[in-house]
Short mmCIF file of C-alpha atoms in Angstrom, two decimals:
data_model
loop_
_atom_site.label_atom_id
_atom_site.label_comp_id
_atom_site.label_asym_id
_atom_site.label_seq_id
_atom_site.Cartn_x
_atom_site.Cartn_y
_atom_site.Cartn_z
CA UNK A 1 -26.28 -3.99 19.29
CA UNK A 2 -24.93 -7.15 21.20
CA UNK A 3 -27.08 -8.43 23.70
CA UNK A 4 -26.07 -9.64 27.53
CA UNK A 5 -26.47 -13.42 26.03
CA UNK A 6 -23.56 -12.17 23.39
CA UNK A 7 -21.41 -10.65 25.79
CA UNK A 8 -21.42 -13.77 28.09
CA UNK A 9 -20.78 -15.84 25.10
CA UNK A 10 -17.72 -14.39 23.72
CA UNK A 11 -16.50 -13.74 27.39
CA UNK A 12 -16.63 -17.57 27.73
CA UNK A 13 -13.69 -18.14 25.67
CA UNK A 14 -10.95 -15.51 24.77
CA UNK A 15 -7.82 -17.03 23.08
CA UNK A 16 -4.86 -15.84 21.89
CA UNK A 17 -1.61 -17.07 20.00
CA UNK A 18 1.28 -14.85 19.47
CA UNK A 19 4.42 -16.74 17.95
CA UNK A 20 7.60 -15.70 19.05
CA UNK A 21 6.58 -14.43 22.02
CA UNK A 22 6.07 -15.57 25.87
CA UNK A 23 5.16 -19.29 25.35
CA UNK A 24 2.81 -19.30 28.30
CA UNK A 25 0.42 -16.89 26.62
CA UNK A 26 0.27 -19.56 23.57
CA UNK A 27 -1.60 -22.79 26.00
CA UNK A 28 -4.95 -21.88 27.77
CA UNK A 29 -5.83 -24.83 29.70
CA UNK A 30 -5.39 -27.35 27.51
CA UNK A 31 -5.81 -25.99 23.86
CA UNK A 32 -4.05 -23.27 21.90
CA UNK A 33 -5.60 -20.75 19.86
CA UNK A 34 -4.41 -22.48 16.72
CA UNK A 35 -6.20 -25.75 17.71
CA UNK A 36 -9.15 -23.93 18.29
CA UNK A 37 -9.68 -22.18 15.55
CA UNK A 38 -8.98 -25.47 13.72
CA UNK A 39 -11.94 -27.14 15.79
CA UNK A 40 -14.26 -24.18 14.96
CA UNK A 41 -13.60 -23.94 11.27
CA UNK A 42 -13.77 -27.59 11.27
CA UNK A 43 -17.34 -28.02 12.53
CA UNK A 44 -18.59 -24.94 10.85
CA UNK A 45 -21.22 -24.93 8.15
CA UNK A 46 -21.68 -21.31 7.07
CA UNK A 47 -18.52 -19.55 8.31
CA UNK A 48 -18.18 -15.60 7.45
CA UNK A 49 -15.08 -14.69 6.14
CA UNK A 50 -14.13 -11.08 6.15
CA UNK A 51 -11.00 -9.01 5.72
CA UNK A 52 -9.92 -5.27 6.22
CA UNK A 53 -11.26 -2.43 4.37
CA UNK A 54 -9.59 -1.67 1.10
CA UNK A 55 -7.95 -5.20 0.90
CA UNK A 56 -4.53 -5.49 -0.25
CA UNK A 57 -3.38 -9.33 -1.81
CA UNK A 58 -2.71 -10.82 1.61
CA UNK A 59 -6.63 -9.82 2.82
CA UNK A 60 -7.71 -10.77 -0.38
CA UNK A 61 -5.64 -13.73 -1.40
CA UNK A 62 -6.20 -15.86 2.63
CA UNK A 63 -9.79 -15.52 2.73
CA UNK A 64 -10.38 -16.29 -0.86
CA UNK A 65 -8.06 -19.55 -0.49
CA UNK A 66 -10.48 -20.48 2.93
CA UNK A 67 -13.33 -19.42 1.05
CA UNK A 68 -12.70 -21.74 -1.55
CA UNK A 69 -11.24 -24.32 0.75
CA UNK A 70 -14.37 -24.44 2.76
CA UNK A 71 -16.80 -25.05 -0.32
CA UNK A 72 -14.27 -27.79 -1.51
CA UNK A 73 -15.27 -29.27 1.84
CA UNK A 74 -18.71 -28.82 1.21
CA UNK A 75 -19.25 -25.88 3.39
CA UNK A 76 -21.52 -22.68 2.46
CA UNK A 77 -18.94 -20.00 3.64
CA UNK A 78 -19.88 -16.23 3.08
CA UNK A 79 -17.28 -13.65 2.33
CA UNK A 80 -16.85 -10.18 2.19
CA UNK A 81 -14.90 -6.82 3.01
CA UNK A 82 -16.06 -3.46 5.03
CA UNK A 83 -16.79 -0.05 1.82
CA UNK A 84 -16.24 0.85 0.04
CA UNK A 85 -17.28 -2.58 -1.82
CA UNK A 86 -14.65 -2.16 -4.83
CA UNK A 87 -11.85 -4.64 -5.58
CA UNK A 88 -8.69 -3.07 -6.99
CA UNK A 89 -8.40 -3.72 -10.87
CA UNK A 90 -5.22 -5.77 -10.11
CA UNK A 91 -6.75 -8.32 -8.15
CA UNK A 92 -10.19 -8.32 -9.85
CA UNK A 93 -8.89 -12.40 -12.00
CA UNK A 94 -8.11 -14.02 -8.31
CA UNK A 95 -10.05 -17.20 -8.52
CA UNK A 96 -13.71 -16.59 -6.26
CA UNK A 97 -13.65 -13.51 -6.66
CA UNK A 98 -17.43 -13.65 -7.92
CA UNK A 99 -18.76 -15.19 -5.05
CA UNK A 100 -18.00 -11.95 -2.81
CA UNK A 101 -21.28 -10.67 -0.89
CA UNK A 102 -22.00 -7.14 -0.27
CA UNK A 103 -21.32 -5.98 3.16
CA UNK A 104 -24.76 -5.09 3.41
CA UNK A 105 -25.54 -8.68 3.15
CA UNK A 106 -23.23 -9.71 5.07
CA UNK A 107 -24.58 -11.89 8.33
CA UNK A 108 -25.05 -9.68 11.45
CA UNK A 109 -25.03 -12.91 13.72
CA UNK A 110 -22.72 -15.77 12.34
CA UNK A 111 -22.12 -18.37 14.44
CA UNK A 112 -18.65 -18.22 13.05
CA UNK A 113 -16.56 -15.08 12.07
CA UNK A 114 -13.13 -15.86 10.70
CA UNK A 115 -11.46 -12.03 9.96
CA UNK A 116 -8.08 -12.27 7.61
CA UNK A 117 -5.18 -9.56 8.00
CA UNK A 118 -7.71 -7.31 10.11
CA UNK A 119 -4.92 -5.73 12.57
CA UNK A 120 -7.68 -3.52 14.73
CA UNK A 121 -11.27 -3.67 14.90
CA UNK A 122 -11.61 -0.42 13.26
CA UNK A 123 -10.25 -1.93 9.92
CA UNK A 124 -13.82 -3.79 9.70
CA UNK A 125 -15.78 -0.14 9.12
CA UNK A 126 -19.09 -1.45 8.54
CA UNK A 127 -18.53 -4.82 9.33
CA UNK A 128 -17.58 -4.32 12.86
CA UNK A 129 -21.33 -5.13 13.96
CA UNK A 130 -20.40 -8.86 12.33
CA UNK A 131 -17.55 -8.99 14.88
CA UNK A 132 -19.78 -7.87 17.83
CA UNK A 133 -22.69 -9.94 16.87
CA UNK A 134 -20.59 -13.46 16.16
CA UNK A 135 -21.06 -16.40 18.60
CA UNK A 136 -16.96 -16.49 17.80
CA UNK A 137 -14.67 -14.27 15.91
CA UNK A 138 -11.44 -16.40 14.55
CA UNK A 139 -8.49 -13.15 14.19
CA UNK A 140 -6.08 -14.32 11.87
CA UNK A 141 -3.15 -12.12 11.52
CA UNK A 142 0.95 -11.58 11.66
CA UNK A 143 0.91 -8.42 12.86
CA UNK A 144 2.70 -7.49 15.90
CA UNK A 145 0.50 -4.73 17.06
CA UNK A 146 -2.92 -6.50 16.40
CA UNK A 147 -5.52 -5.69 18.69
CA UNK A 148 -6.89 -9.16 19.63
CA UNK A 149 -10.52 -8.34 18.79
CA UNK A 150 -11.45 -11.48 18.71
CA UNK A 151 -12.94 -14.43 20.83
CA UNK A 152 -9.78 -16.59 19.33
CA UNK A 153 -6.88 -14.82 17.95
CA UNK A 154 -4.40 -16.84 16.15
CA UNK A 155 -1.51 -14.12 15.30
CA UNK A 156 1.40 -15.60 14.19
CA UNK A 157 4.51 -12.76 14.44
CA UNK A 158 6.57 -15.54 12.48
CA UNK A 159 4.31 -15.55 9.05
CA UNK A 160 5.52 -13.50 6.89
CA UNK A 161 1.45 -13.54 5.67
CA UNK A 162 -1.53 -14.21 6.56
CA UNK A 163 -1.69 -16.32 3.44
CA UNK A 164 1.22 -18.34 5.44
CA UNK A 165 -1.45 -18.95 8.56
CA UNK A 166 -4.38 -19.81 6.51
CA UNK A 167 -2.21 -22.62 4.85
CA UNK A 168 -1.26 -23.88 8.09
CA UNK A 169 -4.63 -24.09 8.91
CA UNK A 170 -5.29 -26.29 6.11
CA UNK A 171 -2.47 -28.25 6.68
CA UNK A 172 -3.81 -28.98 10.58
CA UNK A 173 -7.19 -29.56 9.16
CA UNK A 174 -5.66 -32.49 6.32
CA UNK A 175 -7.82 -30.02 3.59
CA UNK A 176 -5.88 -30.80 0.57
CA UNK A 177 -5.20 -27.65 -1.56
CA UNK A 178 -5.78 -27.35 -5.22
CA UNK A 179 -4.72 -24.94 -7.93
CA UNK A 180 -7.42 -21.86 -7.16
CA UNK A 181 -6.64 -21.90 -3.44
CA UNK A 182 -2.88 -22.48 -4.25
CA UNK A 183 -2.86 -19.09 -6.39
CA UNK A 184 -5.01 -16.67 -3.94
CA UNK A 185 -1.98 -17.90 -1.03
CA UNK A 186 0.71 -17.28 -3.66
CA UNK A 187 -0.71 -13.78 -4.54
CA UNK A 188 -1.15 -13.48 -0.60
CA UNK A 189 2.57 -14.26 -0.03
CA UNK A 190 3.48 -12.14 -2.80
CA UNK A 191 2.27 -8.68 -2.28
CA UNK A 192 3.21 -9.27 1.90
CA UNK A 193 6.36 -9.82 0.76
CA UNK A 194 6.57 -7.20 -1.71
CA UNK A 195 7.64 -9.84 -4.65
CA UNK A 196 10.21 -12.04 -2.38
CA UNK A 197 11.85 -8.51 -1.63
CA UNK A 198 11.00 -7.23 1.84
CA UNK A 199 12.75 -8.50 4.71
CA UNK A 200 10.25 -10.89 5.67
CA UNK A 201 11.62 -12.91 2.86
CA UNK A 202 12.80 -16.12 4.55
CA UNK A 203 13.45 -19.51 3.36
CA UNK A 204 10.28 -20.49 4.56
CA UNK A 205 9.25 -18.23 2.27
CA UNK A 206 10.15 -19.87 -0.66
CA UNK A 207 9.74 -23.19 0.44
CA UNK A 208 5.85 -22.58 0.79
CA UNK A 209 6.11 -20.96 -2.68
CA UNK A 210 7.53 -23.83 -4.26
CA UNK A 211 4.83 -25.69 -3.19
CA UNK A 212 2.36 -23.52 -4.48
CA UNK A 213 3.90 -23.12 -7.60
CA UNK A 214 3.50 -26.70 -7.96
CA UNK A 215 0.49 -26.41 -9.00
CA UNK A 216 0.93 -25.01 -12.58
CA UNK A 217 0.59 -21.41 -11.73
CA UNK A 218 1.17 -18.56 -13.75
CA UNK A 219 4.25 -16.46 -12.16
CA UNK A 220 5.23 -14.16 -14.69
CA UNK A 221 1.59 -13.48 -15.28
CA UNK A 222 0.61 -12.76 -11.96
CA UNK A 223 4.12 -10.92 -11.22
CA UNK A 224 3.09 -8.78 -14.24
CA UNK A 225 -0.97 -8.56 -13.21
CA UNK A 226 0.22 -7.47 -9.98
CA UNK A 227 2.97 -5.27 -10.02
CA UNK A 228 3.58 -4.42 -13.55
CA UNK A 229 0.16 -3.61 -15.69
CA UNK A 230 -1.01 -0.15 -15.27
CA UNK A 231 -3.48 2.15 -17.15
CA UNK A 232 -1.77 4.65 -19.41
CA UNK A 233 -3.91 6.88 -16.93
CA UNK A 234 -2.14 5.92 -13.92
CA UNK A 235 1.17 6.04 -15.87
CA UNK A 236 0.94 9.38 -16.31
CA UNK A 237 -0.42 10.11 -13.13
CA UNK A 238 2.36 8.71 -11.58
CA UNK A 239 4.95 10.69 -13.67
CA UNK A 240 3.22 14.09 -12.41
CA UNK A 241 3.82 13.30 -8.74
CA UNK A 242 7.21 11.92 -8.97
CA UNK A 243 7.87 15.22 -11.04
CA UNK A 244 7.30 16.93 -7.91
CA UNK A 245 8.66 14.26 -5.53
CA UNK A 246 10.77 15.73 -2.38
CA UNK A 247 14.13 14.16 -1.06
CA UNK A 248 14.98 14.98 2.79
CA UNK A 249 18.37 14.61 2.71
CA UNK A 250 19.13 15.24 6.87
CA UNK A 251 16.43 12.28 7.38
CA UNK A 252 17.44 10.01 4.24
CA UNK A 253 13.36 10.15 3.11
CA UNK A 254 11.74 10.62 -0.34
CA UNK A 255 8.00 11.45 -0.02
CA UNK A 256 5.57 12.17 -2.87
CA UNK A 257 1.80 12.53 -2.99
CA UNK A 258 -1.34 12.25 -4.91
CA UNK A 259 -4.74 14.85 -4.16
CA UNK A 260 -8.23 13.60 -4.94
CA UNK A 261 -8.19 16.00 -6.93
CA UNK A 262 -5.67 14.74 -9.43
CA UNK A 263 -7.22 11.67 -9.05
CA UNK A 264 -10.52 12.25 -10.36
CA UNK A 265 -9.03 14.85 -13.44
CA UNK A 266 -6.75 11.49 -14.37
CA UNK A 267 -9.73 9.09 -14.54
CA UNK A 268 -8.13 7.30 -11.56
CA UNK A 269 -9.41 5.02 -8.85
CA UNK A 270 -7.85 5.23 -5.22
CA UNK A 271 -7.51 1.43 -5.25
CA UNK A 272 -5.07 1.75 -8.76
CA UNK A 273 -2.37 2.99 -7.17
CA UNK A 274 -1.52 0.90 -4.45
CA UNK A 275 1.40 0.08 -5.98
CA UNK A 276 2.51 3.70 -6.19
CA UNK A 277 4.57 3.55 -3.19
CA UNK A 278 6.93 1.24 -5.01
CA UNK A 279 8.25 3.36 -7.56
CA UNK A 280 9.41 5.91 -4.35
CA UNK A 281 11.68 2.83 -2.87
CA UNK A 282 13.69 3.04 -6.00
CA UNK A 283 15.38 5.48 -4.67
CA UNK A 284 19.05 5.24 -3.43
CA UNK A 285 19.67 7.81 -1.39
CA UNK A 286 16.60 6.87 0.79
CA UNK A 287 16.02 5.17 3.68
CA UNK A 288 12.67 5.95 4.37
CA UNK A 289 10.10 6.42 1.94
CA UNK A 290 6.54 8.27 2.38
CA UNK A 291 3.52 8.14 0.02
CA UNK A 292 0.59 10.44 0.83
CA UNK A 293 -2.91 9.68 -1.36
CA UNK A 294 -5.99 11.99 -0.26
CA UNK A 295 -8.76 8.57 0.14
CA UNK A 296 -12.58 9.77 -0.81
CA UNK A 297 -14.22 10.08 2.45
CA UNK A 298 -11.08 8.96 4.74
CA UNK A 299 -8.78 11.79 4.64
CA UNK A 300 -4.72 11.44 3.97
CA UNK A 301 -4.02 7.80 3.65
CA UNK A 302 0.20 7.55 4.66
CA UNK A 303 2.11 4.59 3.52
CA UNK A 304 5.48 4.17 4.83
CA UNK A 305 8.31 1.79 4.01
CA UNK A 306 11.83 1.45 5.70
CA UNK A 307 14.61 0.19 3.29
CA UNK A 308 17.11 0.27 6.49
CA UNK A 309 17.34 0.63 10.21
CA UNK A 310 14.37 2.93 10.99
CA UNK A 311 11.11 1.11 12.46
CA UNK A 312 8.22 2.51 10.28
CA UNK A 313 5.98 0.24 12.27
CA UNK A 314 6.85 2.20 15.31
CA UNK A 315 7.07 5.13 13.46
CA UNK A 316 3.08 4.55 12.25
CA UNK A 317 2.16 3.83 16.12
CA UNK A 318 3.11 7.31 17.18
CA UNK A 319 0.80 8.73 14.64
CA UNK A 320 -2.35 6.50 15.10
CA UNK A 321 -1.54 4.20 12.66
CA UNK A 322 0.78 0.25 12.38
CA UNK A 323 2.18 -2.37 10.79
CA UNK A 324 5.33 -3.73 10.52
CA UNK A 325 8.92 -2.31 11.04
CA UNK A 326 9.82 -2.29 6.93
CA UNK A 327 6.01 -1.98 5.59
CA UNK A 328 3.31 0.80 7.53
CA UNK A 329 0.59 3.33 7.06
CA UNK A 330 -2.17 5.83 8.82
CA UNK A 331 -4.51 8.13 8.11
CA UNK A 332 -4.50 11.71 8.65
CA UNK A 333 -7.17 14.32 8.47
CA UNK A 334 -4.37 17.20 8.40
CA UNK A 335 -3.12 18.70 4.84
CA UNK A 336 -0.39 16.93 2.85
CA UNK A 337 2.06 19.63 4.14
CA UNK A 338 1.39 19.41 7.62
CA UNK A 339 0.99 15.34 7.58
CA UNK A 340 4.52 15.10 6.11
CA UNK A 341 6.05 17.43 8.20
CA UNK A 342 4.64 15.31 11.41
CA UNK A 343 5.87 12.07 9.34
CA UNK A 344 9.64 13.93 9.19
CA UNK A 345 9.43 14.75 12.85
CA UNK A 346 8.94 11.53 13.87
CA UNK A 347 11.55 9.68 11.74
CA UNK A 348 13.87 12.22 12.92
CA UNK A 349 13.13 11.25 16.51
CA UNK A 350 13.30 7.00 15.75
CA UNK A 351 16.53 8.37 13.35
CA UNK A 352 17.83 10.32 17.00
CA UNK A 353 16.60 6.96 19.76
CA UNK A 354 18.59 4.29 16.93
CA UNK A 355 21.56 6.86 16.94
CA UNK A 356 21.87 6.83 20.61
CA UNK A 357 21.47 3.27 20.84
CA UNK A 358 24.22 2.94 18.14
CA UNK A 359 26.62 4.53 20.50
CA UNK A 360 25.53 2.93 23.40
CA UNK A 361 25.81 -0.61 21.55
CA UNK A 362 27.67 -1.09 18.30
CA UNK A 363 26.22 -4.35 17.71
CA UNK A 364 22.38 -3.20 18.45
CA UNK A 365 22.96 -1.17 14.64
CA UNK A 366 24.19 -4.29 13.29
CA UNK A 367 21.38 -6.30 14.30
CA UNK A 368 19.20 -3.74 13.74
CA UNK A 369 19.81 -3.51 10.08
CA UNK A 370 20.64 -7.22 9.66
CA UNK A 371 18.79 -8.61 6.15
CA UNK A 372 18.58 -4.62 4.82
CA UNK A 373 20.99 -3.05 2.70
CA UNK A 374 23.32 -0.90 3.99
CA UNK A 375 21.10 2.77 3.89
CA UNK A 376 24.46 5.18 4.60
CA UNK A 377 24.39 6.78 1.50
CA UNK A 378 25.43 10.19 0.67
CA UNK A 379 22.17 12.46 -0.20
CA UNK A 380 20.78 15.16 -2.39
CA UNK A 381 19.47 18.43 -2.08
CA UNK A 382 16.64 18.13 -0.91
CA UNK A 383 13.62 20.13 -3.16
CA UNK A 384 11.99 23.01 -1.36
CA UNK A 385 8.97 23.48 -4.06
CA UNK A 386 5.81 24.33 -2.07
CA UNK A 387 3.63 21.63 -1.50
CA UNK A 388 -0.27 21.84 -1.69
CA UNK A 389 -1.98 22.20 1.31
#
């Protein structure tokens, strides 16, 4: 438990940066968030490094490229993620992955706590006494509905990663990258950007690539690693639920899911299929696309992605969840039948609110579904099989 000594310390100094929005909340006195952070990982000897809890390439990818970064300049950082303590098979050759620590020996009290892609406090399960017990807590994120959890929060709504603010970090600091560091951001800015796909895809985008690619990497490989290379397991998996996969017609969504059950009888880990979401935005009659996978011990874990004008970011926020407006999620603790019917509810309201502001403003649609493809498609019928409950 934090003491009163903690709580006066981290009340001393709460900073945050969020691009793109008011510039007065980006200058306290006479630093910025960014600069701080700089100044802290600068003068750090032992920083903690932590990211969310089942880390995706982004979490994975930025604090692996700092970890690495900060040993190149002689540092002793510490890294880890909240458990279940089990990397993904896909992301299991990124360069330091070996020197990962246990979150049970993880530090309680760093004098430094830098979090990666960690959106709310609650995405640090049982890490979140590292954030309570650190003399600072460094949030770095590009998530527009991070909680600011932090003592200094550097969330940068322009990055389309958070593999974009860790190399800007480096850049301010004058560390020079080299190849292991350059391939943990490129796998960061990858997978955020769902292979240069999503509309997040800028050309900033690929002029930070090209710079990382610079340095000999691999790109078919790790397009392949990532994306591509499955288990005949999950293969077949995969072909059973979308066998029974459901097109909503009226609401322009696809959904499919995978039970524990099915899981364990397939000789498949949770952490395999994150990926499984991307064979469901295939699909050309959708716009929205839903992928429900029962998570041991966590309940219904929802991933949703927008291929046109509907928010999923918002769409997450009603249901207790986040993320961005193309690329969300939540967890339920209701059945798959009942979770997706809440999920169709609610994209039928954000489908009503755009409609409405379609009529009221012609050129709000436009701009709302600027850098998408065009989702006004004619549907199917939709397939009433019963789903398990």
């Amino acid at each position: 438990m934090p003491t009163d000594h903690d709580t006066q310390t981290r009340a001393m100094l709460v900073l945050t940066e969020v691009m793109d929005a008011d510039p007065a909340r980006n200058v306290i006195g006479d630093v910025t968030p960014f600069e701080r952070a700089v100044e802290l990982i600068r003068v750090a000897e032992a920083p903690a490094l932590a990211c969310h809890v089942h880390p995706d390439g982004d979490a994975l990818g930025s604090m692996l490229a700092m970890h690495l970064l900060c040993e190149s300049q002689g540092k002793s950082p510490v890294s880890s993620f909240p458990s279940p303590f089990a990397v993904a098979p896909h992301y299991r050759f990124l360069p330091g992955i070996d020197r990962l620590t246990p979150p049970a020996r993880f530090p309680e009290r760093p004098d430094l706590l830098i979090t990666f892609d960690v959106g709310t406090i609650a995405r640090m399960g049982d890490l979140q006494r590292s954030v309570h017990g650190a003399r600072e807590a460094v949030v770095l994120d590009h998530h527009a509905d991070n909680e600011h959890f932090g003592t200094v929060n550097v969330v940068q709504l322009d990055a389309a990663a958070t593999a974009v603010v860790v190399r800007r970090l480096a850049n301010a600091l004058e560390w020079p990258l080299h190849r292991d560091a350059a391939l943990n951001l490129y796998v960061g800015l990858l997978t955020d950007t769902g292979r240069f796909q999503y509309p997040n895809t800028t050309s900033d985008v690929f002029v930070l690539a090209e710079e990382l690619a610079e340095f000999n990497l691999p790109l078919a490989e790790l397009t392949r690693e990532l994306f591509e290379k499955h288990r005949f397991a999950y293969v077949r998996l995969a072909g059973l639920a979308l066998a029974r996969a459901e097109l909503d017609e009226p609401n322009h969504l696809v959904a499919a899911w995978l039970t524990g059950e099915e899981l364990r009888n397939h000789g498949v880990a949770f952490d395999e299929t994150e990926g499984f979401i991307d064979l469901l935005r295939r699909t050309a009659e959708a716009e929205v696309v839903v992928a429900l996978k029962e998570a041991p011990d966590e309940g219904l874990r929802v991933s949703l992605r927008s291929l046109g004008r509907i928010n999923v970011g918002e769409v997450a926020s009603t249901l207790g969840g986040g993320g961005h407006s193309f690329m969300a999620g939540f967890t339920s603790q209701g059945t798959i039948a009942d979770t997706l019917d809440l999920v169709r509810a609610a994209i039928a309201t954000a489908a009503s609110a755009m409609g409405a502001v379609d009529c009221e403003n012609p050129t709000a649609r436009r701009s709302a579904r600027s850098s998408v493809p065009d989702p006004d498609r004619l549907g199917q019928p939709a397939d009433h099989r019963r789903r398990p409950r």
